[in-house]
Every structure is written in C-alpha cells, then in structure tokens.
PDB file of C-alpha atoms and ligand atoms in Angstrom:
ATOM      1  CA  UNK A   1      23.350   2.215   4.315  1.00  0.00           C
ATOM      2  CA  UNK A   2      20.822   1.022   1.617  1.00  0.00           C
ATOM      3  CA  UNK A   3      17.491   2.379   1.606  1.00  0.00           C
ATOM      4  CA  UNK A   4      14.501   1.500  -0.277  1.00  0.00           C
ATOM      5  CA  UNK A   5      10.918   3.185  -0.525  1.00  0.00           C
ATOM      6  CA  UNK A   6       8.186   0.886  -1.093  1.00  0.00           C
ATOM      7  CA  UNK A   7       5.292   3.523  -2.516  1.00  0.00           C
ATOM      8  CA  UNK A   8       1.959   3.395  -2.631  1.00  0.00           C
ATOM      9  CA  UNK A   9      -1.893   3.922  -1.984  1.00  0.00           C
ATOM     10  CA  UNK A  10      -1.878   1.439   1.027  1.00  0.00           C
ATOM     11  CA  UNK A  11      -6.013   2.124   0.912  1.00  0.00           C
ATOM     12  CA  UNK A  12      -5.816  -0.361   2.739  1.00  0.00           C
ATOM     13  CA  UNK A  13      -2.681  -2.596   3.990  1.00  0.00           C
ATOM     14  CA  UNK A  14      -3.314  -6.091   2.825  1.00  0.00           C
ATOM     15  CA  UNK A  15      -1.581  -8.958   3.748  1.00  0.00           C
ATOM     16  CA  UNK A  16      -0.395  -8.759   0.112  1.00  0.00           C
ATOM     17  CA  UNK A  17       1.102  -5.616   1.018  1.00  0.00           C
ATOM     18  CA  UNK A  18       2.354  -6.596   4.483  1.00  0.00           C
ATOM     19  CA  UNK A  19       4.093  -9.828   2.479  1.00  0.00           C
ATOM     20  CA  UNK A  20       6.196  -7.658   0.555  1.00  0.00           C
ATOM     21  CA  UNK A  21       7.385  -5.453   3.344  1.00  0.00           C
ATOM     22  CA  UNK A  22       8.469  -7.977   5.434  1.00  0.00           C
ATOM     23  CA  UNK A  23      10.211 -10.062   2.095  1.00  0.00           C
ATOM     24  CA  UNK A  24      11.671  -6.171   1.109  1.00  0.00           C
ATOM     25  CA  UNK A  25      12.930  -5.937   4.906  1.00  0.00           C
ATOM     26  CA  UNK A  26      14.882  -8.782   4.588  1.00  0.00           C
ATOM     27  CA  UNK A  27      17.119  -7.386   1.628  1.00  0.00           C
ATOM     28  CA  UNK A  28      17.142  -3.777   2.473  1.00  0.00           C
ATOM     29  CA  UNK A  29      18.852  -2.346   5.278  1.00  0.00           C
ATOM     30  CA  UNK A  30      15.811   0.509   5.841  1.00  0.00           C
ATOM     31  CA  UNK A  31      12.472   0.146   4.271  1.00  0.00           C
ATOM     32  CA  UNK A  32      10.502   3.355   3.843  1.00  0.00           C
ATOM     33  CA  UNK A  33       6.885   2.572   3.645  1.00  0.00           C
ATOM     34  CA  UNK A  34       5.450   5.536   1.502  1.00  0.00           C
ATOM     35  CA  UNK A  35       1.776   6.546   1.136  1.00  0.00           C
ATOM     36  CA  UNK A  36       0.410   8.844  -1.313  1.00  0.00           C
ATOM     37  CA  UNK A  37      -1.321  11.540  -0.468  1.00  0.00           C
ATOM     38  CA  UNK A  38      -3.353  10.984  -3.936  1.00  0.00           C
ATOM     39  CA  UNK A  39      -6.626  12.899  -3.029  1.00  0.00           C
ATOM     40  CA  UNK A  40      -7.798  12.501  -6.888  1.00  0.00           C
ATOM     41  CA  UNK A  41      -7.784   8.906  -6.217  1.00  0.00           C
ATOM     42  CA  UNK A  42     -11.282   9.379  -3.945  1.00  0.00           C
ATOM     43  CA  UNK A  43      -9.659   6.735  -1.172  1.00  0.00           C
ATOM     44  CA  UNK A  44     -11.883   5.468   1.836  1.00  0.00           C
ATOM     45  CA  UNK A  45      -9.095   6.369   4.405  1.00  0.00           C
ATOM     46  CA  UNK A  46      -7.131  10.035   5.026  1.00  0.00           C
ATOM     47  CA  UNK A  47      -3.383   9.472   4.265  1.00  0.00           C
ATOM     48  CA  UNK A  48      -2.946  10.046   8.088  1.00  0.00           C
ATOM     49  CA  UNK A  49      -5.785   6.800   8.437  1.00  0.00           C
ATOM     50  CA  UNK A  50      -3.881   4.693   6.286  1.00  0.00           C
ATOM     51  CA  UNK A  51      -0.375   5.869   7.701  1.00  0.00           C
ATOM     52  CA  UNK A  52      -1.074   5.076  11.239  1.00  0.00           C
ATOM     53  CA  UNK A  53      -2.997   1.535  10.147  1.00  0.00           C
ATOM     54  CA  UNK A  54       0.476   1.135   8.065  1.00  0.00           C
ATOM     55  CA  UNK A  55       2.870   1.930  11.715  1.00  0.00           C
ATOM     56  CA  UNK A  56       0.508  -0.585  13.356  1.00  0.00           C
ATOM     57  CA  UNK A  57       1.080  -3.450  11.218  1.00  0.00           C
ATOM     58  CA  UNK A  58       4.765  -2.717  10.998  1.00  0.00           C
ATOM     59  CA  UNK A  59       5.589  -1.911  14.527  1.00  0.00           C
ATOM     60  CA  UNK A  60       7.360  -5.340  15.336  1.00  0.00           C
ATOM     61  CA  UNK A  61       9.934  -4.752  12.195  1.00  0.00           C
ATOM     62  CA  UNK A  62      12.741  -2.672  12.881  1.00  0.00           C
ATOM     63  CA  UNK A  63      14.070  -1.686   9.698  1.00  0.00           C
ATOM     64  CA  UNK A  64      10.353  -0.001   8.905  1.00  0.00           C
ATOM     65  CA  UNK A  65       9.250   3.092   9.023  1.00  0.00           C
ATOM     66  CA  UNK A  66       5.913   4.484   7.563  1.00  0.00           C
ATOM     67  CA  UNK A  67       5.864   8.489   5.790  1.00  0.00           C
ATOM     68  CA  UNK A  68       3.530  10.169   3.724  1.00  0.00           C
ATOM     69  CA  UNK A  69       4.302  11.888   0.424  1.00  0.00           C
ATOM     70  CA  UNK A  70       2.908  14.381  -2.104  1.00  0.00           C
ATOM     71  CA  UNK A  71       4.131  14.608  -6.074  1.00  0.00           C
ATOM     72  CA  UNK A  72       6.701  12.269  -7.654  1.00  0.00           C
ATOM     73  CA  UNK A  73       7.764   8.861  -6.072  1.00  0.00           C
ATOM     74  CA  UNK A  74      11.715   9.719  -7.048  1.00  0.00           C
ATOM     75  CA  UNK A  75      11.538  12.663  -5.816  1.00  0.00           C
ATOM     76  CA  UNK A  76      10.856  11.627  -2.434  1.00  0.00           C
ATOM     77  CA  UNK A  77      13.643   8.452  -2.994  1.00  0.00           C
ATOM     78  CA  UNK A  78      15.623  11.473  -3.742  1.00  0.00           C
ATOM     79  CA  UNK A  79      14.978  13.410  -0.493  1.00  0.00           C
ATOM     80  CA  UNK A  80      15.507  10.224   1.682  1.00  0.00           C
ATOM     81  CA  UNK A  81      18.648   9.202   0.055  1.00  0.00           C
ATOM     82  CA  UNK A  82      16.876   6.024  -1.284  1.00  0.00           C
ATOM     83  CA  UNK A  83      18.763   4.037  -4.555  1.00  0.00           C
ATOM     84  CA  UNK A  84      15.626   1.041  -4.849  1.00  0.00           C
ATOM     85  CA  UNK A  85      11.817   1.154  -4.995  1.00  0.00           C
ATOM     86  CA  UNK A  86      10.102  -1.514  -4.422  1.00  0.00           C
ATOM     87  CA  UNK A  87       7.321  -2.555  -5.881  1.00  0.00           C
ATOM     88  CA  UNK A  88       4.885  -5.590  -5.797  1.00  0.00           C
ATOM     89  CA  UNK A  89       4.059  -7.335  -8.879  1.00  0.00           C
ATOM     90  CA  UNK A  90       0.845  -9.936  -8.800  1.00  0.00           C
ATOM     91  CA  UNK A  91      -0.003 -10.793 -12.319  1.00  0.00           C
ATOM     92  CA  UNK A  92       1.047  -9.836 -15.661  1.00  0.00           C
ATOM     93  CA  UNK A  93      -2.034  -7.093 -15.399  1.00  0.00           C
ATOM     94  CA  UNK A  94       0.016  -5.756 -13.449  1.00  0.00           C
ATOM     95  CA  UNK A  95       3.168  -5.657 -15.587  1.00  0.00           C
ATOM     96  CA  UNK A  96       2.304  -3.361 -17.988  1.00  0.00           C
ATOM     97  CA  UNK A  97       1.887  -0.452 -15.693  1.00  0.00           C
ATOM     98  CA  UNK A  98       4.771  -1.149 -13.447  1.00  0.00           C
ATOM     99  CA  UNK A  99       6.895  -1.523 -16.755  1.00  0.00           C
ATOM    100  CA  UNK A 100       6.204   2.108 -17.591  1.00  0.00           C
ATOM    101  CA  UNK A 101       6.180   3.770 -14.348  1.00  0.00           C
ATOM    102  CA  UNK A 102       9.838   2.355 -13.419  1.00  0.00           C
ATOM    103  CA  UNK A 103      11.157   3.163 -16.970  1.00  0.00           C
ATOM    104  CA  UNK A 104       9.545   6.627 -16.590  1.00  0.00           C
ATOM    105  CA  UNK A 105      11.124   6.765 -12.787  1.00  0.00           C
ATOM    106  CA  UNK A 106      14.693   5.387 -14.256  1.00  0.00           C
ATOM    107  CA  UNK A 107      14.575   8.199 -16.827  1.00  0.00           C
ATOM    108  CA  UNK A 108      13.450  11.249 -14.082  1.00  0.00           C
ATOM    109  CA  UNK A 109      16.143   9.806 -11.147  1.00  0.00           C
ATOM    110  CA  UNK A 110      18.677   7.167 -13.057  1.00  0.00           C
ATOM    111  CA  UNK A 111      20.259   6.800  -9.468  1.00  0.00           C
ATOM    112  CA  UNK A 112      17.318   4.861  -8.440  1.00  0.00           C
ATOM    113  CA  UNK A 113      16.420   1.203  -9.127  1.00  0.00           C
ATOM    114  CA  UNK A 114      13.542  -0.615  -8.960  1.00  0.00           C
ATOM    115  CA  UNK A 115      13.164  -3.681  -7.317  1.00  0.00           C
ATOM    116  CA  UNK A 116       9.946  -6.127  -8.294  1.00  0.00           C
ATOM    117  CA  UNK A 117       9.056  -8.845  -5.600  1.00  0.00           C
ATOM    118  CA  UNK A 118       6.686 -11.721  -7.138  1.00  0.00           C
ATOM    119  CA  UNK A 119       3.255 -11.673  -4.910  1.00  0.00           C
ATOM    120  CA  UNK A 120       3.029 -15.052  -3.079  1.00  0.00           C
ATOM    121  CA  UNK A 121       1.085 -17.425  -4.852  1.00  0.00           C
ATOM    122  CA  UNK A 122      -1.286 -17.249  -1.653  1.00  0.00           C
ATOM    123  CA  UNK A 123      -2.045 -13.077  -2.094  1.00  0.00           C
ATOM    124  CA  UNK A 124      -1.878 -12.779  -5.803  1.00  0.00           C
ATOM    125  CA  UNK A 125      -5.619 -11.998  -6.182  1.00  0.00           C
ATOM    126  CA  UNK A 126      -5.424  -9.485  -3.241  1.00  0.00           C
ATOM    127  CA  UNK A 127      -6.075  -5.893  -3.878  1.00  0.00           C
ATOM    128  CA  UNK A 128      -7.018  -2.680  -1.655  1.00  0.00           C
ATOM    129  CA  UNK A 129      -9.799  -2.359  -3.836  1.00  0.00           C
ATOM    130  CA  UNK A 130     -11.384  -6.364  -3.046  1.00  0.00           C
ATOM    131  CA  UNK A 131     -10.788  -6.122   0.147  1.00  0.00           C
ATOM    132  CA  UNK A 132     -13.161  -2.481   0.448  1.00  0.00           C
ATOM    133  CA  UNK A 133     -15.628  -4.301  -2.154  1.00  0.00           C
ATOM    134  CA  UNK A 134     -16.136  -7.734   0.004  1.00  0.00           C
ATOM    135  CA  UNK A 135     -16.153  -5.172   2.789  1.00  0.00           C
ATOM    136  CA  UNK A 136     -18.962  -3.434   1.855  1.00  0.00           C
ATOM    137  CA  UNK A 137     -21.429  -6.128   0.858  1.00  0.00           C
ATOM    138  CA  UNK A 138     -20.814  -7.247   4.781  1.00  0.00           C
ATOM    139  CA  UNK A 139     -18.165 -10.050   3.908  1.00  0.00           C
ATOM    140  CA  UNK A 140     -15.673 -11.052   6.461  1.00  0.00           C
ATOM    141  CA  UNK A 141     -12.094  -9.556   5.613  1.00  0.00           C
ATOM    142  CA  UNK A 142     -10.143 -10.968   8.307  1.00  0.00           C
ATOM    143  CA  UNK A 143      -8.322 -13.537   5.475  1.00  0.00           C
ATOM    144  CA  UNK A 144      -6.767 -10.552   3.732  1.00  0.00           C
ATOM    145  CA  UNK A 145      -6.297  -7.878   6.493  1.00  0.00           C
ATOM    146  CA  UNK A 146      -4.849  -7.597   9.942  1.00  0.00           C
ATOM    147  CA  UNK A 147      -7.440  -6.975  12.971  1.00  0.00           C
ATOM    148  CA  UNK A 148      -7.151  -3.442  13.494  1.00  0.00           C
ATOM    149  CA  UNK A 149      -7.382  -3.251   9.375  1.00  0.00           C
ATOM    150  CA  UNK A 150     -10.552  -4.840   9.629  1.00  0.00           C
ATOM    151  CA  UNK A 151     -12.260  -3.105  12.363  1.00  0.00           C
ATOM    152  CA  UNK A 152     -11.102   0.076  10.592  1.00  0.00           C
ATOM    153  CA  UNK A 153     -13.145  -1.046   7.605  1.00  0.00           C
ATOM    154  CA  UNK A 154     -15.715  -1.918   8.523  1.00  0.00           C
ATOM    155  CA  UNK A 155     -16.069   0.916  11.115  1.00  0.00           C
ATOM    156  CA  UNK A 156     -15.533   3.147   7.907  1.00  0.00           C
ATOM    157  CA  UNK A 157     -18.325   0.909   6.269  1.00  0.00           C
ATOM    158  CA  UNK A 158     -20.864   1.292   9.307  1.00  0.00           C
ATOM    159  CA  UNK A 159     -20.550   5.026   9.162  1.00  0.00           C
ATOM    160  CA  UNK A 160     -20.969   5.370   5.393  1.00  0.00           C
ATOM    161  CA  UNK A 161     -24.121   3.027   5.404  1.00  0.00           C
ATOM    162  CA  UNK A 162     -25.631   5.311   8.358  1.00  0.00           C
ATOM    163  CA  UNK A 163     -25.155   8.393   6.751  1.00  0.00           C
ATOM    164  CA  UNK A 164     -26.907   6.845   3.616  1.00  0.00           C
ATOM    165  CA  UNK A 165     -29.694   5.461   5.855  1.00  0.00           C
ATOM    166  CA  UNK A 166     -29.984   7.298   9.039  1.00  0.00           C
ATOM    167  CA  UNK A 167     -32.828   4.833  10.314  1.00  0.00           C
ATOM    168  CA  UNK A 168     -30.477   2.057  10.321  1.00  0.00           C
TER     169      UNK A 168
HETATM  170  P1  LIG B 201      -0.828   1.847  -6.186  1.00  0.00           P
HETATM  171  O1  LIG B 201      -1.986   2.794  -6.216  1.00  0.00           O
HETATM  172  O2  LIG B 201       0.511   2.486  -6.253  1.00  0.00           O
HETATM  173  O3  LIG B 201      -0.950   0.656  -7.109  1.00  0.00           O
HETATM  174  P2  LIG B 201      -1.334  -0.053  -4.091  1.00  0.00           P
HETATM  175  O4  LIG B 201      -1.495   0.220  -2.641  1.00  0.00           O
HETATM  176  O5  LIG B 201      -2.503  -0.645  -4.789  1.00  0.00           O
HETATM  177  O6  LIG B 201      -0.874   1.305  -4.691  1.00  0.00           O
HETATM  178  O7  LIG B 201      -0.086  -1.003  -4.315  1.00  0.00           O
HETATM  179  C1  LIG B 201       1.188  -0.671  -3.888  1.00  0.00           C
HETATM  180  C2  LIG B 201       2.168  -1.720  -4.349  1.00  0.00           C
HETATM  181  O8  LIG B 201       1.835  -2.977  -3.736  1.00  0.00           O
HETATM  182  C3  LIG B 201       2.181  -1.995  -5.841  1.00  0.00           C
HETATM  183  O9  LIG B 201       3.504  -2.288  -6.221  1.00  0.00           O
HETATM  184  C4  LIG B 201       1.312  -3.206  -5.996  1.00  0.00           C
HETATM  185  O10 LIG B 201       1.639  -3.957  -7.137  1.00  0.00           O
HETATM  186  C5  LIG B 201       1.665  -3.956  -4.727  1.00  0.00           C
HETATM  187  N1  LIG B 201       0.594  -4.863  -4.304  1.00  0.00           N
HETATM  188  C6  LIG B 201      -0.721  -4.609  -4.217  1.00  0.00           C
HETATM  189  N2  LIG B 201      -1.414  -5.701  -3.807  1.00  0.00           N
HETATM  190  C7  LIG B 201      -0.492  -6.673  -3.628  1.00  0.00           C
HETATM  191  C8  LIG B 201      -0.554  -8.054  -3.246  1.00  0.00           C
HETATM  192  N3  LIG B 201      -1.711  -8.663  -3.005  1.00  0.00           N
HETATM  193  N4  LIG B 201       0.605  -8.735  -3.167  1.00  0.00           N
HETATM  194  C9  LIG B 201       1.766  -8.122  -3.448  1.00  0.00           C
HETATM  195  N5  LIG B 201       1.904  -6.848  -3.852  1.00  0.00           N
HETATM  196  C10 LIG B 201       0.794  -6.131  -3.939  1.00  0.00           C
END
C-alpha cells in the first residue's frame, strides 16, 4: 500500500490546502497529513490547534489521517513507511524553495519521491499567512477557510486584541 505525507505548517488549513488533500487522496492510497511542530516559526495556533482544525476538515475522507511531527520531513516518511511527499506548488515563488527542499529530501531518503500538485487557478494567491493578515484587520475569511477555521481565527484574534486592550 502507497503512502504519501503531505507536510507542513497548516497555520491555518486553507482551502488551498484542503484542495490538495483531497486532489493527493485521489492518487494515493493513504494520505498522511503532517504538521510541524516548528515552534521557531512563532505560529498563531499550538500544533495540537492546528491538528485537530486539520481532523475536522478531513473527517469525511477516508484515506486521511492528520499527525504531528518534530525534526526532518523524511524522517518521519521514513517511520510511516511513506515513498511520496506531497507538496503544493502556487507560483513560481514558490518553486525555488520547493526545488531545494525535495533535492535536499531526495539526497537524505532517495526512497522517497516528491510529488508537486499545481494550486488551482482559484487558490493560487492563498496563503496561511493572508488568511491571519485579512483576519486581523477584521476581514471576513470565510472565502478561504472552512467554518470552524474561521471561528478559530478569529476567536484567536478576539483574544489577542483583548489582551492588548483590556477595555475593549
Ligand atoms: P510550509 O511552512 O511548509 O510552507 P504551509 O502550510 O505554508 O507550510 O504549506 C504546506 C504546503 O501547502 C506547501 O507545499 C505549500 O506550497 C502548499 N500550499 C500552501 N498554500 C497553498 C494553496 N493556496 N494552494 C495549494 N497549495 C498550497
């Protein structure tokens, strides 16, 4: 049985991300969804936030399942028995980076493979990090997130601006 690991900050799930999970699904037999525990990375959510947010928008696909990870990518492939990694690519931006960090992976773990998906046209401005931005200057997300995304944002959000401001 083919599995493949689809890494990554998830801070949050877009519909971007949610796009290529369900496309990935289609041509893998298991999909692992894996967040990084990447602490230096300052996120808004806990890895155990954006985990369960992840199991939420993925509970109606089977093949799915949601983990956390610490350290190198292919070395948790490598623990799950995993031979792809998928990875999303929106723009040639993007390219660059994701060039070097599957060459890098190929050299660490040659076993493993990675596997680009081209964004849809429709999320291929959609990142993590517009999504938190249009959140915070009070912007409606619901275009780019799921519900229960949103509502955790802007919970988040709330709770930041209060303990700025504790009049408000
Ligand atoms: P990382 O910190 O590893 O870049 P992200 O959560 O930002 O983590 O992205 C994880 C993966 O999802 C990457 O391969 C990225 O290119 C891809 N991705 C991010 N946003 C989108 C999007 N809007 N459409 C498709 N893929 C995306």
């Amino acid at each position: 049985m083919a599995t493949a690991v689809y890494p990554g900050s998830f801070d949050p799930v877009t519909k971007g991300h949610l796009d290529i999970i369900k496309r990935a699904a289609k041509i893998n037999d298991h999909l692992i969804v894996a967040v990084l525990n990447n602490s230096a990375k300052n996120p808004l959510f806990t890895v155990e936030e954006r985990v369960e947010l992840l199991k939420e928008c993925c509970k109606g696909i089977q093949n799915v399942s949601v983990e956390s990870f610490d350290g190198l990518t292919v070395e948790f492939a490598k623990k799950r028995h995993a031979s792809v990694m998928v990875r999303g690519l929106r723009a040639v931006t993007d390219f660059e980076n994701e060039i070097q960090l599957a060459q890098t992976n190929h050299a660490l773990m040659p076993g493993i493979e990675t596997m680009f998906l081209a964004t849809s046209i429709k999320w291929s401005y959609l990142s993590s990090t517009i999504v938190k931005e249009a959140a915070y200057y009070g912007s409606d997300i619901g275009k780019f997130v799921t519900p229960n995304v949103e509502k955790a944002v802007n919970e988040k959000y709330a709770l930041i601006r209060q303990k700025k401001d504790p009049e408000t």
